[in-house]
mmCIF file of C-alpha atoms in Angstrom:
data_model
loop_
_atom_site.group_PDB
_atom_site.id
_atom_site.type_symbol
_atom_site.label_atom_id
_atom_site.label_comp_id
_atom_site.label_asym_id
_atom_site.label_seq_id
_atom_site.Cartn_x
_atom_site.Cartn_y
_atom_site.Cartn_z
ATOM 1 C CA MET L 24 111.378 92.437 89.869
ATOM 2 C CA ALA L 25 109.847 95.853 89.248
ATOM 3 C CA ILE L 26 108.587 96.267 92.821
ATOM 4 C CA THR L 27 111.258 98.053 94.750
ATOM 5 C CA LYS L 28 112.014 100.012 97.955
ATOM 6 C CA ALA L 29 114.178 102.578 96.159
ATOM 7 C CA LEU L 30 112.987 106.071 96.943
ATOM 8 C CA THR L 31 113.796 107.161 93.427
ATOM 9 C CA ALA L 32 110.899 105.007 92.089
ATOM 10 C CA PRO L 33 107.316 106.455 91.951
ATOM 11 C CA LEU L 34 105.034 105.408 94.777
ATOM 12 C CA PHE L 35 101.952 103.496 93.486
ATOM 13 C CA THR L 36 98.982 103.160 95.897
ATOM 14 C CA VAL L 37 96.774 100.173 95.066
ATOM 15 C CA VAL L 38 93.367 100.039 96.638
ATOM 16 C CA GLY L 39 91.843 96.560 97.103
ATOM 17 C CA ALA L 40 95.306 94.978 96.707
ATOM 18 C CA THR L 41 94.214 91.593 98.212
ATOM 19 C CA GLY L 42 91.156 91.343 95.874
ATOM 20 C CA GLY L 43 90.909 90.359 92.216
ATOM 21 C CA GLN L 44 91.405 93.680 90.481
ATOM 22 C CA GLY L 45 93.895 95.189 92.921
ATOM 23 C CA GLY L 46 95.816 91.992 93.239
ATOM 24 C CA SER L 47 96.074 91.778 89.451
ATOM 25 C CA VAL L 48 97.433 95.319 89.328
ATOM 26 C CA VAL L 49 100.184 94.452 91.830
ATOM 27 C CA ARG L 50 101.204 91.389 89.822
ATOM 28 C CA ALA L 51 101.346 93.445 86.683
ATOM 29 C CA LEU L 52 103.549 95.986 88.472
ATOM 30 C CA GLN L 53 105.832 93.139 89.487
ATOM 31 C CA ALA L 54 106.085 92.090 85.807
ATOM 32 C CA SER L 55 106.735 95.564 84.517
ATOM 33 C CA SER L 56 110.089 96.622 83.078
ATOM 34 C CA LEU L 57 109.839 99.823 85.093
ATOM 35 C CA GLN L 58 110.315 100.123 88.842
ATOM 36 C CA TYR L 59 107.667 101.131 91.320
ATOM 37 C CA ARG L 60 107.305 101.355 95.016
ATOM 38 C CA VAL L 61 103.960 99.722 95.878
ATOM 39 C CA ARG L 62 101.686 100.646 98.733
ATOM 40 C CA ALA L 63 99.151 97.786 98.974
ATOM 41 C CA ILE L 64 95.928 98.848 100.756
ATOM 42 C CA THR L 65 93.951 96.282 102.650
ATOM 43 C CA ARG L 66 91.507 96.305 105.586
ATOM 44 C CA ASP L 67 93.296 93.383 107.167
ATOM 45 C CA ALA L 68 97.065 93.232 106.932
ATOM 46 C CA SER L 69 97.281 89.934 108.830
ATOM 47 C CA LYS L 70 95.520 87.764 106.220
ATOM 48 C CA PRO L 71 97.477 85.406 103.999
ATOM 49 C CA ALA L 72 96.924 87.504 100.829
ATOM 50 C CA ALA L 73 98.410 90.528 102.555
ATOM 51 C CA ASN L 74 101.468 88.524 103.708
ATOM 52 C CA ALA L 75 101.965 87.385 100.104
ATOM 53 C CA LEU L 76 102.080 91.008 99.022
ATOM 54 C CA LYS L 77 104.753 91.720 101.628
ATOM 55 C CA GLU L 78 106.849 88.941 100.191
ATOM 56 C CA LEU L 79 106.602 90.613 96.771
ATOM 57 C CA GLY L 80 108.136 93.718 98.262
ATOM 58 C CA CYS L 81 104.960 95.788 98.810
ATOM 59 C CA ASP L 82 104.436 98.116 101.702
ATOM 60 C CA VAL L 83 101.166 96.728 103.041
ATOM 61 C CA LEU L 84 99.049 99.389 104.730
ATOM 62 C CA GLU L 85 95.931 98.615 106.701
ATOM 63 C CA ALA L 86 93.330 101.249 105.938
ATOM 64 C CA ASP L 87 89.583 101.593 105.455
ATOM 65 C CA VAL L 88 89.151 103.562 102.251
ATOM 66 C CA LYS L 89 85.506 104.183 103.123
ATOM 67 C CA THR L 90 86.627 106.658 105.754
ATOM 68 C CA ALA L 91 88.269 110.054 105.454
ATOM 69 C CA ASP L 92 91.256 108.987 107.645
ATOM 70 C CA GLY L 93 91.657 105.815 105.706
ATOM 71 C CA VAL L 94 91.876 107.380 102.214
ATOM 72 C CA LYS L 95 94.251 110.083 103.550
ATOM 73 C CA LYS L 96 96.583 107.415 104.835
ATOM 74 C CA ALA L 97 96.207 105.390 101.599
ATOM 75 C CA PHE L 98 97.177 108.168 99.181
ATOM 76 C CA ASP L 99 99.457 110.349 101.278
ATOM 77 C CA GLY L 100 102.733 110.931 99.351
ATOM 78 C CA ALA L 101 101.718 108.687 96.367
ATOM 79 C CA ASP L 102 102.590 109.574 92.768
ATOM 80 C CA ILE L 103 100.147 107.146 91.154
ATOM 81 C CA GLY L 104 96.963 105.479 92.440
ATOM 82 C CA PHE L 105 94.615 102.788 91.532
ATOM 83 C CA ALA L 106 91.034 103.334 92.879
ATOM 84 C CA MET L 107 88.027 101.014 92.851
ATOM 85 C CA THR L 108 84.815 100.333 94.625
ATOM 86 C CA LEU L 109 82.672 97.221 95.021
ATOM 87 C CA THR L 110 78.925 97.467 94.284
ATOM 88 C CA ASP L 111 76.950 96.444 97.279
ATOM 89 C CA PHE L 112 73.376 95.687 96.272
ATOM 90 C CA THR L 113 72.260 94.926 99.796
ATOM 91 C CA SER L 114 71.104 98.556 100.248
ATOM 92 C CA PRO L 115 68.416 100.317 98.177
ATOM 93 C CA ASP L 116 70.700 103.421 98.034
ATOM 94 C CA PHE L 117 73.763 101.424 96.897
ATOM 95 C CA ALA L 118 74.472 103.847 94.071
ATOM 96 C CA GLU L 119 74.675 106.907 96.300
ATOM 97 C CA LYS L 120 76.877 105.087 98.862
ATOM 98 C CA GLU L 121 79.255 103.786 96.194
ATOM 99 C CA TYR L 122 79.506 107.155 94.487
ATOM 100 C CA ALA L 123 80.367 108.734 97.843
ATOM 101 C CA GLU L 124 83.012 106.122 98.549
ATOM 102 C CA ALA L 125 84.603 106.610 95.149
ATOM 103 C CA VAL L 126 84.619 110.412 95.481
ATOM 104 C CA LEU L 127 86.268 109.988 98.864
ATOM 105 C CA GLN L 128 89.137 108.156 97.193
ATOM 106 C CA ILE L 129 89.420 110.587 94.312
ATOM 107 C CA ASP L 130 89.404 113.649 96.545
ATOM 108 C CA ALA L 131 92.098 112.146 98.766
ATOM 109 C CA ALA L 132 94.260 111.313 95.739
ATOM 110 C CA LYS L 133 93.863 114.863 94.416
ATOM 111 C CA ALA L 134 94.621 116.403 97.815
ATOM 112 C CA ALA L 135 97.725 114.183 98.177
ATOM 113 C CA GLY L 136 99.120 115.381 94.846
ATOM 114 C CA VAL L 137 98.714 112.081 93.011
ATOM 115 C CA LYS L 138 99.686 112.782 89.360
ATOM 116 C CA THR L 139 97.871 109.823 87.683
ATOM 117 C CA LEU L 140 94.818 107.946 88.986
ATOM 118 C CA VAL L 141 93.642 104.768 87.357
ATOM 119 C CA TRP L 142 89.965 104.159 88.137
ATOM 120 C CA SER L 143 88.032 100.970 87.615
ATOM 121 C CA GLY L 144 85.044 102.451 85.828
ATOM 122 C CA MET L 145 82.310 101.348 83.528
ATOM 123 C CA PRO L 146 80.535 102.733 80.406
ATOM 124 C CA HIS L 147 77.569 105.009 80.737
ATOM 125 C CA ILE L 148 75.085 102.765 78.973
ATOM 126 C CA SER L 149 72.267 105.277 78.870
ATOM 127 C CA ASN L 150 74.272 108.103 77.393
ATOM 128 C CA ILE L 151 76.109 105.975 74.852
ATOM 129 C CA SER L 152 72.925 104.176 73.692
ATOM 130 C CA GLY L 153 70.864 107.376 73.500
ATOM 131 C CA GLY L 154 68.695 106.265 76.327
ATOM 132 C CA LYS L 155 67.746 102.892 74.846
ATOM 133 C CA GLN L 156 68.987 101.022 77.916
ATOM 134 C CA SER L 157 70.151 101.915 81.351
ATOM 135 C CA VAL L 158 72.330 100.035 83.908
ATOM 136 C CA ALA L 159 72.454 101.896 87.252
ATOM 137 C CA HIS L 160 75.629 100.356 88.625
ATOM 138 C CA PHE L 161 77.482 100.925 85.317
ATOM 139 C CA GLU L 162 76.347 104.516 85.014
ATOM 140 C CA ASN L 163 77.190 105.248 88.661
ATOM 141 C CA LYS L 164 80.826 104.303 87.973
ATOM 142 C CA ALA L 165 80.781 106.308 84.757
ATOM 143 C CA ASN L 166 79.577 109.345 86.737
ATOM 144 C CA VAL L 167 82.550 108.905 89.032
ATOM 145 C CA THR L 168 84.857 109.099 86.038
ATOM 146 C CA THR L 169 83.188 112.329 84.970
ATOM 147 C CA TYR L 170 83.616 113.785 88.429
ATOM 148 C CA ALA L 171 87.309 112.814 88.605
ATOM 149 C CA ARG L 172 88.035 114.313 85.229
ATOM 150 C CA SER L 173 86.234 117.571 86.176
ATOM 151 C CA LEU L 174 88.788 118.306 88.923
ATOM 152 C CA GLY L 175 91.697 119.252 86.674
ATOM 153 C CA GLY L 176 95.349 118.650 87.508
ATOM 154 C CA LEU L 177 94.767 114.908 87.885
ATOM 155 C CA LYS L 178 95.241 112.575 84.995
ATOM 156 C CA VAL L 179 92.505 109.919 85.071
ATOM 157 C CA ILE L 180 92.662 106.644 83.227
ATOM 158 C CA ASP L 181 89.455 104.734 83.132
ATOM 159 C CA VAL L 182 90.030 100.994 82.809
ATOM 160 C CA GLN L 183 86.684 99.263 82.428
ATOM 161 C CA PRO L 184 86.665 95.491 83.237
ATOM 162 C CA GLY L 185 84.666 93.144 81.063
ATOM 163 C CA THR L 186 82.472 90.413 82.407
ATOM 164 C CA PHE L 187 84.376 88.190 84.849
ATOM 165 C CA PHE L 188 85.390 84.709 83.679
ATOM 166 C CA SER L 189 85.214 83.539 87.296
ATOM 167 C CA ASN L 190 81.449 84.012 87.139
ATOM 168 C CA PHE L 191 81.320 81.001 84.806
ATOM 169 C CA LEU L 192 82.946 78.857 87.503
ATOM 170 C CA ARG L 193 80.856 80.174 90.386
ATOM 171 C CA HIS L 194 77.670 82.239 90.257
ATOM 172 C CA ASN L 195 76.855 81.469 86.659
ATOM 173 C CA ALA L 196 78.415 78.050 86.242
ATOM 174 C CA PRO L 197 76.914 75.308 84.056
ATOM 175 C CA ARG L 198 74.738 72.949 86.130
ATOM 176 C CA LYS L 199 74.476 69.167 85.890
ATOM 177 C CA LEU L 200 71.291 67.631 84.559
ATOM 178 C CA GLU L 201 69.864 64.199 85.451
ATOM 179 C CA ASP L 202 71.214 62.663 82.193
ATOM 180 C CA GLY L 203 74.765 63.687 83.129
ATOM 181 C CA SER L 204 74.994 66.578 80.662
ATOM 182 C CA PHE L 205 75.449 70.211 81.656
ATOM 183 C CA VAL L 206 73.559 73.377 80.774
ATOM 184 C CA LEU L 207 74.621 77.051 81.045
ATOM 185 C CA THR L 208 71.678 79.321 81.572
ATOM 186 C CA MET L 209 71.810 83.099 81.092
ATOM 187 C CA ALA L 210 69.465 85.949 80.215
ATOM 188 C CA ALA L 211 71.276 86.259 76.991
ATOM 189 C CA ASN L 212 70.812 85.137 73.401
ATOM 190 C CA PRO L 213 73.068 82.410 71.909
ATOM 191 C CA ASP L 214 74.819 85.121 69.796
ATOM 192 C CA THR L 215 75.019 87.868 72.492
ATOM 193 C CA LYS L 216 78.565 89.316 72.529
ATOM 194 C CA LEU L 217 80.253 89.097 75.884
ATOM 195 C CA PRO L 218 83.678 90.691 76.664
ATOM 196 C CA VAL L 219 85.031 87.985 79.031
ATOM 197 C CA ILE L 220 88.207 88.726 81.020
ATOM 198 C CA ASP L 221 90.245 86.645 83.493
ATOM 199 C CA ILE L 222 90.334 89.418 86.113
ATOM 200 C CA ASP L 223 93.062 87.801 88.283
ATOM 201 C CA ALA L 224 95.368 87.155 85.384
ATOM 202 C CA ASP L 225 94.834 90.043 83.031
ATOM 203 C CA TYR L 226 93.099 93.105 84.453
ATOM 204 C CA GLY L 227 96.346 94.487 85.771
ATOM 205 C CA LYS L 228 97.936 94.175 82.334
ATOM 206 C CA TYR L 229 95.478 96.677 80.978
ATOM 207 C CA VAL L 230 95.978 99.033 83.947
ATOM 208 C CA ILE L 231 99.821 99.098 83.715
ATOM 209 C CA SER L 232 99.932 99.046 79.962
ATOM 210 C CA ALA L 233 97.644 102.124 79.903
ATOM 211 C CA LEU L 234 99.700 103.880 82.548
ATOM 212 C CA GLU L 235 103.044 103.227 80.789
ATOM 213 C CA ASN L 236 101.659 103.851 77.318
ATOM 214 C CA GLY L 237 100.611 107.336 78.314
ATOM 215 C CA SER L 238 98.415 108.063 75.290
ATOM 216 C CA VAL L 239 95.125 106.388 76.299
ATOM 217 C CA ASP L 240 92.604 107.530 78.857
ATOM 218 C CA THR L 241 89.879 104.880 78.452
ATOM 219 C CA VAL L 242 90.544 101.153 78.263
ATOM 220 C CA LEU L 243 88.072 98.314 77.602
ATOM 221 C CA ALA L 244 89.644 95.500 79.492
ATOM 222 C CA ALA L 245 88.750 92.288 77.628
ATOM 223 C CA PRO L 246 90.534 90.373 74.924
ATOM 224 C CA GLU L 247 87.581 89.717 72.651
ATOM 225 C CA TYR L 248 83.827 89.387 72.401
ATOM 226 C CA ILE L 249 82.535 85.849 72.631
ATOM 227 C CA THR L 250 79.045 84.427 72.663
ATOM 228 C CA PRO L 251 77.345 82.031 75.069
ATOM 229 C CA THR L 252 77.485 79.430 72.265
ATOM 230 C CA GLN L 253 81.254 79.825 72.179
ATOM 231 C CA VAL L 254 81.458 79.659 75.929
ATOM 232 C CA VAL L 255 79.693 76.310 76.104
ATOM 233 C CA GLU L 256 81.768 74.976 73.253
ATOM 234 C CA ALA L 257 84.913 75.901 75.222
ATOM 235 C CA PHE L 258 83.495 74.262 78.346
ATOM 236 C CA ALA L 259 82.674 71.085 76.342
ATOM 237 C CA LYS L 260 86.210 70.995 74.867
ATOM 238 C CA ALA L 261 87.854 71.513 78.269
ATOM 239 C CA SER L 262 85.727 69.026 80.162
ATOM 240 C CA GLY L 263 84.882 66.370 77.584
ATOM 241 C CA LYS L 264 81.181 66.757 78.670
ATOM 242 C CA ASN L 265 78.048 67.570 76.776
ATOM 243 C CA VAL L 266 77.375 71.271 77.532
ATOM 244 C CA SER L 267 74.445 73.190 76.144
ATOM 245 C CA PHE L 268 73.062 76.744 76.485
ATOM 246 C CA THR L 269 69.581 77.942 77.464
ATOM 247 C CA CYS L 270 68.295 81.467 77.490
ATOM 248 C CA VAL L 271 66.400 82.392 80.651
ATOM 249 C CA PRO L 272 63.624 85.015 80.227
ATOM 250 C CA ASP L 273 64.115 88.227 82.187
ATOM 251 C CA GLU L 274 61.052 87.622 84.347
ATOM 252 C CA GLN L 275 62.253 84.158 85.375
ATOM 253 C CA LEU L 276 65.775 85.416 86.172
ATOM 254 C CA GLN L 277 64.453 88.290 88.236
ATOM 255 C CA ALA L 278 62.241 85.920 90.257
ATOM 256 C CA ILE L 279 65.190 83.609 90.926
ATOM 257 C CA LEU L 280 67.566 86.435 91.871
ATOM 258 C CA THR L 281 64.972 88.097 94.055
ATOM 259 C CA LYS L 282 64.591 84.897 96.012
ATOM 260 C CA VAL L 283 68.304 84.269 96.333
ATOM 261 C CA ARG L 284 69.855 87.746 96.526
ATOM 262 C CA GLY L 285 66.996 90.246 97.059
ATOM 263 C CA GLU L 286 64.992 92.671 94.988
ATOM 264 C CA VAL L 287 67.641 95.367 94.405
ATOM 265 C CA PRO L 288 70.321 93.155 92.963
ATOM 266 C CA ALA L 289 67.664 91.284 90.885
ATOM 267 C CA VAL L 290 66.385 94.428 89.224
ATOM 268 C CA ASN L 291 69.905 95.662 88.478
ATOM 269 C CA MET L 292 71.225 92.388 87.164
ATOM 270 C CA VAL L 293 68.283 91.953 84.842
ATOM 271 C CA ALA L 294 68.779 95.480 83.572
ATOM 272 C CA MET L 295 72.362 94.646 82.883
ATOM 273 C CA PHE L 296 71.578 91.486 80.917
ATOM 274 C CA ARG L 297 68.864 93.262 78.948
ATOM 275 C CA ALA L 298 71.348 96.051 77.996
ATOM 276 C CA VAL L 299 74.040 93.534 77.021
ATOM 277 C CA ARG L 300 71.558 91.752 74.767
ATOM 278 C CA GLU L 301 70.124 94.767 73.134
ATOM 279 C CA VAL L 302 72.919 97.386 72.877
ATOM 280 C CA GLY L 303 76.080 95.559 74.096
ATOM 281 C CA TYR L 304 78.223 95.545 77.252
ATOM 282 C CA TYR L 305 80.406 98.287 75.787
ATOM 283 C CA VAL L 306 77.694 99.426 73.413
ATOM 284 C CA GLY L 307 79.468 97.934 70.393
ATOM 285 C CA ALA L 308 82.863 99.541 71.040
ATOM 286 C CA ASP L 309 85.878 97.997 69.287
ATOM 287 C CA LEU L 310 88.236 96.131 71.665
ATOM 288 C CA ALA L 311 91.208 96.194 69.355
ATOM 289 C CA PRO L 312 92.723 99.559 70.446
ATOM 290 C CA SER L 313 92.702 98.505 74.076
ATOM 291 C CA ASN L 314 94.436 95.226 73.297
ATOM 292 C CA LYS L 315 97.070 96.832 71.083
ATOM 293 C CA ILE L 316 98.672 98.542 74.104
ATOM 294 C CA LEU L 317 99.359 95.144 75.853
ATOM 295 C CA SER L 318 102.931 93.833 75.741
ATOM 296 C CA THR L 319 101.597 90.291 76.333
ATOM 297 C CA PRO L 320 98.067 89.283 75.132
ATOM 298 C CA ALA L 321 95.266 88.653 77.615
ATOM 299 C CA ARG L 322 93.982 85.134 77.888
ATOM 300 C CA LYS L 323 91.115 84.045 75.664
ATOM 301 C CA ILE L 324 88.392 81.599 76.802
ATOM 302 C CA ASP L 325 90.321 78.366 75.983
ATOM 303 C CA GLU L 326 93.367 79.698 77.775
ATOM 304 C CA MET L 327 91.294 80.740 80.782
ATOM 305 C CA LEU L 328 89.928 77.265 81.146
ATOM 306 C CA ALA L 329 93.310 75.595 80.591
ATOM 307 C CA ALA L 330 94.782 77.769 83.352
ATOM 308 C CA ASN L 331 92.060 76.626 85.769
ATOM 309 C CA PRO L 332 92.041 72.832 85.532
ATOM 310 C CA LYS L 333 91.055 72.312 89.129
ATOM 311 C CA GLY L 334 88.036 74.637 88.823
ATOM 312 C CA VAL L 335 86.926 72.926 85.625
ATOM 313 C CA ALA L 336 87.387 69.431 87.159
ATOM 314 C CA GLU L 337 85.408 70.346 90.212
ATOM 315 C CA LEU L 338 82.614 71.965 88.163
ATOM 316 C CA PHE L 339 82.155 68.961 85.920
ATOM 317 C CA ALA L 340 82.715 66.244 88.548
#
């Protein structure tokens, strides 16, 4: 195991260690050929996920990284850090709040003398597309990357996660029709290119591979681009069911999301789908360089489904 208590090993602080991205980073550290001491940050050190991290050899630290005291505790003495924030659309000023939370982490890491900080960022859609499209929560995270790199003396690796495979089993799962068939509905075209990643299994691979490679500073964390047509074909193959795809107009999606989740998330999610359709999630960037650094390949859609038989069975019951 690469997770150790040896003081000669670098101390790696992982924010959000009991969540999808942070948890994946910890598992990738465990699989590494190099040794690390791991400080796993959580808001509740008593929950089962935190106990599981202790069993892996992590030092589990209870800290609220939305506070000055919390981030100081989190990064104190660390050599390497993984920082992330979750977008909370419940507030109209979500972007300002999330930016402030991210800067709090980055400033604490810098003050603590962290040498390398891996940040879960996103592409700046507006800048890259020449203003053709804009996605506020993507660009907010991109602005954090710019801020972190402006500080100097802190190496920043920006690992941008693709669209989560888990969404296809939960929020955006195929739904059953009266005739027993299933339909996947999205505000996308049948040939829209989606960079789908199994966050739990593979995001950490990109983080640790980038860290240990040492020559990359921006990573697009997804194995390949696939289309909604390919997604439903994979679902049909895995389930043995008839699965089709239907494009939902932006106006219809916004009305549905406004009713279910509120106006702010509705507006931002529709903007994201529009940008993905028209300029691309990563604005057409090649995924090959990011995947070449991996020692073991990330799962593709068929493998993602094969690794989640219970979720697939429940979805198509």
